[in-house]
Amino acid sequence: MSDKKSATIAVRTGITTDSQHNAVVPPIYLSTNYEFPEFGTVPTYDYARGGNPTRNLLETALAELENGAGAVVTNCGMSAINLLLSLLGPDDLIVAPHDCYGGTYRLFDSRAKKGAFKIEFVDQSNVEALEAALAKQPKLVWIETPSNPLLRVVDIADISQKAHAVGAWVGVDNTFLSPVLQQPLNLGADFVVHSTTKFINGHSDTVGGVVVAKESALADELKWWGNCIGATGNAFDSYMTLRGLRTLSARMRQHEENSAAVLAFLLQESLVDVIYHPSLPDHPGHEIAKKQQKGFGGMLSFELKGGESELKLFLGSLKLFSLAESLGGVESLVTHPGSMTHRAMSDEAQAEAGIAATLLRLSIGLEDHTDLVADLKQAFNKVRESQ
Ligand SMILES: *Cc1c(COP(=O)(O)O)cnc(C)c1O
C-alpha cells in the first residue's frame, strides 16, 4: 500500500524516470516491438499487445490509486469488463444490478445467452432479493455505485462481506467517482473497473478502460488474458490518459464545488421536480454514500416539471450545457437518458427502472459555476415565459 496521497501518486508516476535524456515527463513509446538482447533472453517488453512502457506507467498509477496489486489498461471500459469475464466459465453465475450501465447489461446478457456464464440481475438494495441470489453461490457479484442515471447507492463493504461468505468475487464499476472519491478495494472488493474515458482521462478525447485486481495472482491472470484476447490499450491513448490523470484530484474538487453550486440553485427552482443526488439527506443512499465515499462527485439528475414541449424548450435554450452522451469531462453536458443513453430500453422498462420522461442528467464540468447557474436560470426562465 502506498503511503502517498492520490494527488501525489497521479502527478508523480513516471516523472524523471527517463534514463536516456533525463526528460522530466516520461516519453511515449510507440514502437510495436523490442529487440531481444541476445539469443534465449526475453526482454521485459517484446511485443506491444502484451506490454508497453507507456501503458505500463498508467497501469502502475491506477493500481496504486486503487490500492490494488496490479492493473490492465484496456482499449475501452467495455473491454475492461469483458476482460474480467475471461475469468469465468459456463457454470459460473454473475449477480449484477438490474440498473447497471446499459453497455454492461447488454454484454452480460448477450454473453450469458451464448453460454459463457450464467447471469442474474437483481435490485441490490432489496436485501431479500440480494440474499436469494447469493444463496445460488455466484462466482462474481457486480456492483455499480452510484448508478446511472439515478445515482442509487449500495453498500460495497456489506455486499462484499456477504459475497465473500458464499465464495464469490466482487467487482465494482467505479467510473462515476474515480479512485479519488471512492476506493472499492479498501471496502472489500476484489476488482475495480473504470471507463477511463470519463473522469480519469477527463477531457473527452480518448476512450479507454482499466481493471485493477486486489491480489497479484489475479492481476497476473488478467494480464495473461489481456494479451490472449487482445484487450489491451494502445500507447497513444495511454499517454493521453496519464496526462489527464495527473490533474484528477484537482478536477474532482472543482467538479464537486461546481455541482454543489448547481444543486443549491436547482433546489430553489420551481420548475424542478425531483432531484437525484446522494448529498441530499432524503436520498435513500445518503448515509451509505457518506460512509463509503470521500465526496459526491460531478453527476446529478433531476426531473423537469412539464412535458415534451418544456423539455425541448429547456434543452434548446441551454448554451453552456451541451446535449451529449458520456460524462466526466471538463465541459458540462446534459443528457436526456430516455432518448439518449437508455433509448434501447422500452418505455415500460424505463418506467420500471425509474427513468421518468423528463429526467435529465447533468455532468457538471469545470466552467465557472456562476456561469453554469446563470445558463440554467435563463433556460428555466424561457420555459416559464412560454407557460
Ligand atoms: C461509459 C461507461 C462504461 C463503458 O465504458 P466505455 O469506455 O464507453 O467502453 C462502463 N461503465 C460506466 C459506468 C460508464 O459510464
XYZ file of C-alpha atoms and ligand atoms in Angstrom:
402
model
C 0.000 0.000 0.000
C 1.343 3.405 -0.969
C 1.889 5.931 1.800
C 1.368 8.756 -0.690
C -1.867 10.641 -1.253
C -3.827 10.306 -4.519
C -2.825 13.699 -5.911
C 0.862 12.925 -5.390
C 0.641 9.452 -6.979
C -1.194 10.814 -10.021
C 1.201 13.715 -10.546
C 4.482 11.889 -9.857
C 4.104 8.486 -11.580
C 6.968 8.158 -14.077
C 8.277 11.715 -13.578
C 12.098 11.948 -14.047
C 12.488 8.247 -14.801
C 13.871 8.704 -18.336
C 17.397 7.279 -18.252
C 18.265 8.242 -21.838
C 17.804 12.042 -21.831
C 16.586 12.805 -18.289
C 13.256 14.021 -19.650
C 11.058 15.192 -16.768
C 7.864 13.855 -18.383
C 8.196 10.208 -19.448
C 8.324 9.823 -23.238
C 5.717 7.906 -25.238
C 6.816 4.538 -26.651
C 5.016 3.940 -29.929
C 7.215 1.043 -31.042
C 5.330 -2.189 -31.712
C 8.306 -4.435 -30.951
C 11.513 -4.534 -28.901
C 14.915 -6.068 -29.598
C 15.944 -9.201 -27.714
C 19.325 -8.534 -26.021
C 20.657 -11.942 -27.106
C 19.546 -15.396 -28.163
C 17.406 -17.003 -25.466
C 16.908 -13.882 -23.329
C 13.350 -12.480 -23.341
C 13.285 -8.716 -22.642
C 10.762 -7.022 -20.308
C 8.930 -5.767 -23.397
C 8.873 -7.779 -26.614
C 5.557 -7.003 -28.364
C 3.176 -4.133 -27.559
C -0.025 -6.166 -27.240
C 1.481 -7.919 -24.231
C 3.358 -4.983 -22.742
C 4.180 -1.350 -23.477
C 6.154 1.035 -21.230
C 3.669 3.910 -21.634
C 0.655 1.734 -20.887
C 2.582 0.160 -18.034
C 3.085 3.566 -16.358
C -0.657 4.227 -16.489
C -1.304 0.741 -15.061
C 1.128 1.395 -12.219
C -0.547 4.713 -11.372
C -4.096 3.303 -11.470
C -3.193 0.192 -9.436
C -1.595 2.422 -6.810
C -4.540 4.858 -6.749
C -6.991 1.970 -6.201
C -4.627 0.221 -3.767
C -4.517 -2.909 -5.940
C -1.720 -5.368 -6.709
C -1.846 -4.778 -10.453
C -3.893 -3.408 -13.341
C -4.552 -3.963 -17.021
C -5.306 -0.911 -19.147
C -7.717 -1.767 -21.950
C -8.911 -0.075 -25.124
C -12.255 0.956 -23.587
C -14.373 0.468 -20.475
C -16.421 -2.321 -22.057
C -13.287 -4.280 -22.932
C -12.148 -3.956 -19.294
C -15.401 -5.605 -18.170
C -15.132 -8.169 -20.976
C -11.574 -8.962 -19.875
C -12.740 -9.665 -16.333
C -15.349 -12.068 -17.756
C -12.458 -14.176 -19.100
C -12.015 -15.470 -15.535
C -15.473 -17.107 -15.598
C -16.680 -20.393 -17.070
C -20.062 -21.727 -18.269
C -21.151 -22.943 -14.812
C -20.313 -19.674 -13.050
C -23.077 -17.284 -12.049
C -22.813 -13.469 -12.073
C -25.160 -11.425 -9.879
C -25.446 -7.925 -11.357
C -27.582 -4.855 -10.548
C -30.838 -4.539 -12.500
C -29.998 -0.899 -13.243
C -26.351 -1.279 -14.325
C -24.793 0.682 -17.202
C -26.616 -0.208 -20.440
C -23.479 -1.490 -22.182
C -22.683 -3.714 -19.203
C -26.238 -5.083 -19.162
C -26.000 -5.872 -22.880
C -22.594 -7.557 -22.507
C -23.623 -9.721 -19.522
C -26.936 -10.646 -21.132
C -25.528 -11.438 -24.608
C -22.566 -13.500 -23.370
C -24.821 -15.403 -20.951
C -27.175 -16.226 -23.857
C -24.157 -17.726 -25.672
C -23.427 -19.886 -22.639
C -20.262 -18.124 -21.423
C -21.665 -17.922 -17.848
C -24.984 -17.502 -16.078
C -26.431 -14.137 -15.161
C -28.990 -12.899 -12.690
C -29.983 -9.227 -12.482
C -31.275 -8.115 -9.073
C -32.168 -4.936 -7.238
C -29.212 -4.968 -4.832
C -30.830 -2.504 -2.458
C -33.544 -5.120 -1.875
C -31.963 -7.263 0.882
C -34.174 -10.342 0.342
C -33.611 -10.322 -3.436
C -29.861 -9.985 -2.983
C -29.673 -12.763 -0.387
C -31.775 -15.101 -2.554
C -29.329 -14.516 -5.423
C -26.292 -15.030 -3.171
C -27.743 -18.342 -1.971
C -27.154 -19.626 -5.514
C -23.393 -19.270 -4.847
C -22.343 -16.886 -7.609
C -18.730 -16.608 -8.771
C -18.916 -12.829 -9.253
C -21.070 -10.116 -7.713
C -21.046 -6.977 -9.856
C -21.621 -3.590 -8.207
C -22.125 -0.159 -9.741
C -22.401 2.662 -7.229
C -23.518 5.421 -7.659
C -25.619 4.076 -10.520
C -26.537 5.705 -13.790
C -28.667 7.826 -14.180
C -30.468 7.861 -10.805
C -27.340 7.775 -8.587
C -28.632 4.922 -6.475
C -26.066 3.906 -3.856
C -25.358 0.419 -2.466
C -23.083 -0.587 0.409
C -19.845 -2.003 -1.050
C -18.484 -3.259 2.306
C -21.729 -5.007 3.248
C -22.238 -6.674 -0.147
C -18.547 -7.694 -0.287
C -18.804 -9.378 3.093
C -21.939 -11.285 2.087
C -20.458 -12.236 -1.308
C -17.214 -13.487 0.236
C -19.221 -15.590 2.700
C -20.538 -17.611 -0.286
C -17.152 -17.652 -2.048
C -17.889 -15.004 -4.689
C -15.573 -12.327 -6.053
C -16.769 -8.727 -6.011
C -16.182 -6.407 -8.958
C -17.056 -2.705 -8.752
C -17.540 -0.271 -11.637
C -16.069 2.884 -10.058
C -16.399 5.105 -13.131
C -18.750 7.681 -11.558
C -16.481 8.651 -8.654
C -12.877 7.748 -9.615
C -10.350 6.467 -7.032
C -10.097 9.993 -5.629
C -13.619 9.757 -4.158
C -14.138 6.006 -3.675
C -11.733 3.066 -3.263
C -13.741 -0.180 -3.536
C -10.750 -2.488 -2.870
C -10.306 -0.847 0.539
C -14.000 -1.575 1.211
C -13.585 -5.298 0.467
C -13.972 -5.655 -3.317
C -11.625 -7.869 -5.368
C -11.705 -5.968 -8.678
C -12.318 -2.383 -9.737
C -13.167 -1.379 -13.274
C -13.204 2.091 -14.829
C -14.193 3.549 -18.096
C -11.154 5.885 -18.116
C -12.993 7.666 -20.945
C -14.833 9.554 -18.189
C -13.307 11.327 -15.148
C -9.883 9.627 -15.243
C -8.941 10.997 -18.663
C -11.370 13.839 -18.059
C -11.028 15.682 -21.370
C -13.447 13.752 -23.615
C -10.732 12.927 -26.133
C -9.825 9.268 -25.566
C -11.765 6.053 -24.993
C -10.149 3.670 -22.522
C -10.611 1.353 -19.578
C -8.857 -0.451 -16.756
C -9.308 -3.466 -14.473
C -7.457 -3.346 -11.142
C -7.102 -6.532 -9.052
C -6.514 -6.652 -5.317
C -4.498 -9.913 -5.422
C -1.355 -10.194 -7.542
C -2.189 -13.725 -8.760
C -5.480 -12.438 -10.198
C -3.744 -9.362 -11.657
C -1.287 -11.715 -13.428
C -4.133 -13.849 -14.729
C -5.845 -10.731 -16.101
C -2.578 -9.633 -17.751
C -2.321 -13.053 -19.410
C -5.916 -12.831 -20.673
C -5.434 -9.196 -21.763
C -2.697 -10.333 -24.127
C -4.539 -13.515 -25.098
C -7.781 -11.841 -26.199
C -6.154 -8.575 -27.342
C -7.974 -6.241 -24.974
C -5.004 -4.019 -24.079
C -4.925 -0.255 -24.637
C -2.596 1.441 -27.114
C 0.368 3.668 -26.291
C -1.102 6.943 -27.544
C -4.351 6.641 -25.578
C -2.370 5.546 -22.515
C -0.184 8.643 -22.813
C -3.225 10.919 -23.125
C -4.972 9.213 -20.204
C -1.915 9.513 -17.946
C -1.728 13.211 -18.861
C -5.392 13.606 -17.873
C -4.951 11.541 -14.715
C -2.284 13.920 -13.374
C -4.931 16.574 -12.636
C -7.656 14.178 -11.424
C -7.654 15.261 -7.757
C -7.809 18.962 -8.595
C -10.512 18.367 -11.184
C -12.663 16.257 -8.825
C -12.537 19.048 -6.212
C -13.782 21.575 -8.758
C -16.420 19.180 -10.196
C -17.736 18.891 -6.631
C -17.679 22.605 -5.894
C -19.488 23.347 -9.162
C -22.014 20.550 -8.529
C -22.788 21.920 -5.059
C -23.482 25.365 -6.569
C -25.733 23.912 -9.293
C -27.529 21.737 -6.716
C -28.193 24.748 -4.451
C -29.705 26.561 -7.421
C -31.859 23.604 -8.538
C -33.203 23.143 -5.001
C -34.928 26.543 -5.149
C -36.038 26.363 -8.813
C -39.808 25.823 -9.020
C -39.637 24.056 -12.418
C -37.504 21.290 -10.913
C -39.461 18.302 -9.694
C -37.326 15.551 -8.114
C -33.532 15.843 -7.697
C -31.359 12.736 -7.539
C -28.132 13.430 -5.640
C -26.652 11.354 -2.778
C -25.662 14.522 -0.869
C -29.355 15.247 -0.200
C -30.462 13.933 3.222
C -33.681 12.460 1.735
C -31.727 10.449 -0.888
C -32.127 6.752 0.122
C -28.368 6.153 -0.197
C -27.299 9.288 1.685
C -25.911 7.566 4.803
C -24.095 4.829 2.839
C -22.621 7.439 0.494
C -21.339 9.452 3.457
C -19.722 6.305 4.848
C -18.044 4.929 1.717
C -17.451 7.991 -0.491
C -14.968 10.793 0.050
C -17.235 13.153 -1.866
C -20.318 13.321 -4.075
C -18.672 13.817 -7.473
C -19.829 15.735 -10.508
C -23.025 13.952 -11.588
C -26.580 14.933 -10.812
C -30.021 14.114 -12.229
C -33.377 15.846 -11.949
C -36.870 15.791 -13.389
C -38.163 18.869 -15.167
C -41.775 19.816 -14.492
C -43.888 19.630 -17.633
C -43.802 17.511 -20.766
C -42.084 17.228 -24.097
C -42.520 20.861 -25.155
C -40.978 22.133 -21.893
C -38.145 19.642 -22.303
C -37.486 20.736 -25.879
C -37.509 24.420 -24.976
C -35.292 23.934 -21.927
C -32.689 21.842 -23.783
C -32.762 24.179 -26.783
C -32.183 27.217 -24.557
C -29.078 25.909 -22.735
C -25.844 27.353 -24.076
C -23.156 26.031 -21.710
C -24.561 22.533 -21.174
C -24.045 20.598 -24.414
C -26.676 17.986 -25.256
C -24.443 14.907 -25.470
C -23.795 11.470 -24.010
C -20.765 10.481 -21.916
C -19.636 12.299 -18.770
C -16.710 13.311 -16.610
C -15.046 15.772 -18.984
C -14.037 19.388 -18.332
C -17.099 20.532 -20.319
C -20.613 20.474 -18.863
C -23.101 18.153 -20.517
C -26.812 17.497 -20.322
C -28.237 14.099 -21.270
C -31.847 13.024 -21.673
C -31.496 9.320 -20.679
C -34.914 8.387 -22.104
C -33.990 9.302 -25.693
C -30.195 9.010 -25.478
C -28.202 6.682 -23.167
C -31.160 4.460 -22.270
C -33.140 4.611 -25.543
C -32.644 0.865 -26.133
C -34.941 0.227 -23.146
C -38.690 0.070 -23.803
C -40.935 2.747 -22.229
C -42.121 0.144 -19.708
C -38.567 -0.929 -18.836
C -37.606 2.748 -18.390
C -40.577 3.332 -16.137
C -39.688 0.249 -14.100
C -36.097 1.497 -13.738
C -37.453 4.851 -12.528
C -36.370 6.803 -15.610
C -39.074 9.454 -15.993
C -39.907 11.063 -19.355
C -38.489 14.436 -18.242
C -35.437 13.083 -16.396
C -32.240 14.975 -17.226
C -28.711 14.023 -16.206
C -26.038 16.678 -15.792
C -22.304 16.081 -15.987
C -21.099 19.238 -14.322
C -17.848 20.436 -15.829
C -15.178 22.909 -14.827
C -16.572 26.149 -16.257
C -17.101 28.907 -13.656
C -20.144 27.803 -11.665
C -21.724 31.267 -11.681
C -21.881 30.978 -15.490
C -23.316 27.450 -15.248
C -26.040 28.572 -12.834
C -26.826 31.634 -14.972
C -27.184 29.397 -18.020
C -29.616 27.055 -16.251
C -31.548 30.035 -14.882
C -32.107 31.659 -18.289
C -33.219 28.285 -19.747
C -35.747 27.761 -16.908
C -36.967 31.340 -17.451
C -37.589 30.614 -21.158
C -39.809 27.698 -20.104
C -41.604 29.887 -17.549
C -42.256 32.647 -20.119
C -43.789 30.097 -22.518
C -46.358 28.936 -19.970
C -19.020 4.708 -20.113
C -19.201 3.673 -19.101
C -18.792 2.344 -19.329
C -18.247 1.877 -20.655
O -17.025 2.466 -20.964
P -16.516 2.767 -22.474
O -15.210 3.444 -22.243
O -17.542 3.641 -23.121
O -16.389 1.456 -23.151
C -18.944 1.432 -18.295
N -19.478 1.795 -17.113
C -19.881 3.054 -16.857
C -20.462 3.392 -15.529
C -19.755 4.038 -17.840
O -20.183 5.283 -17.581
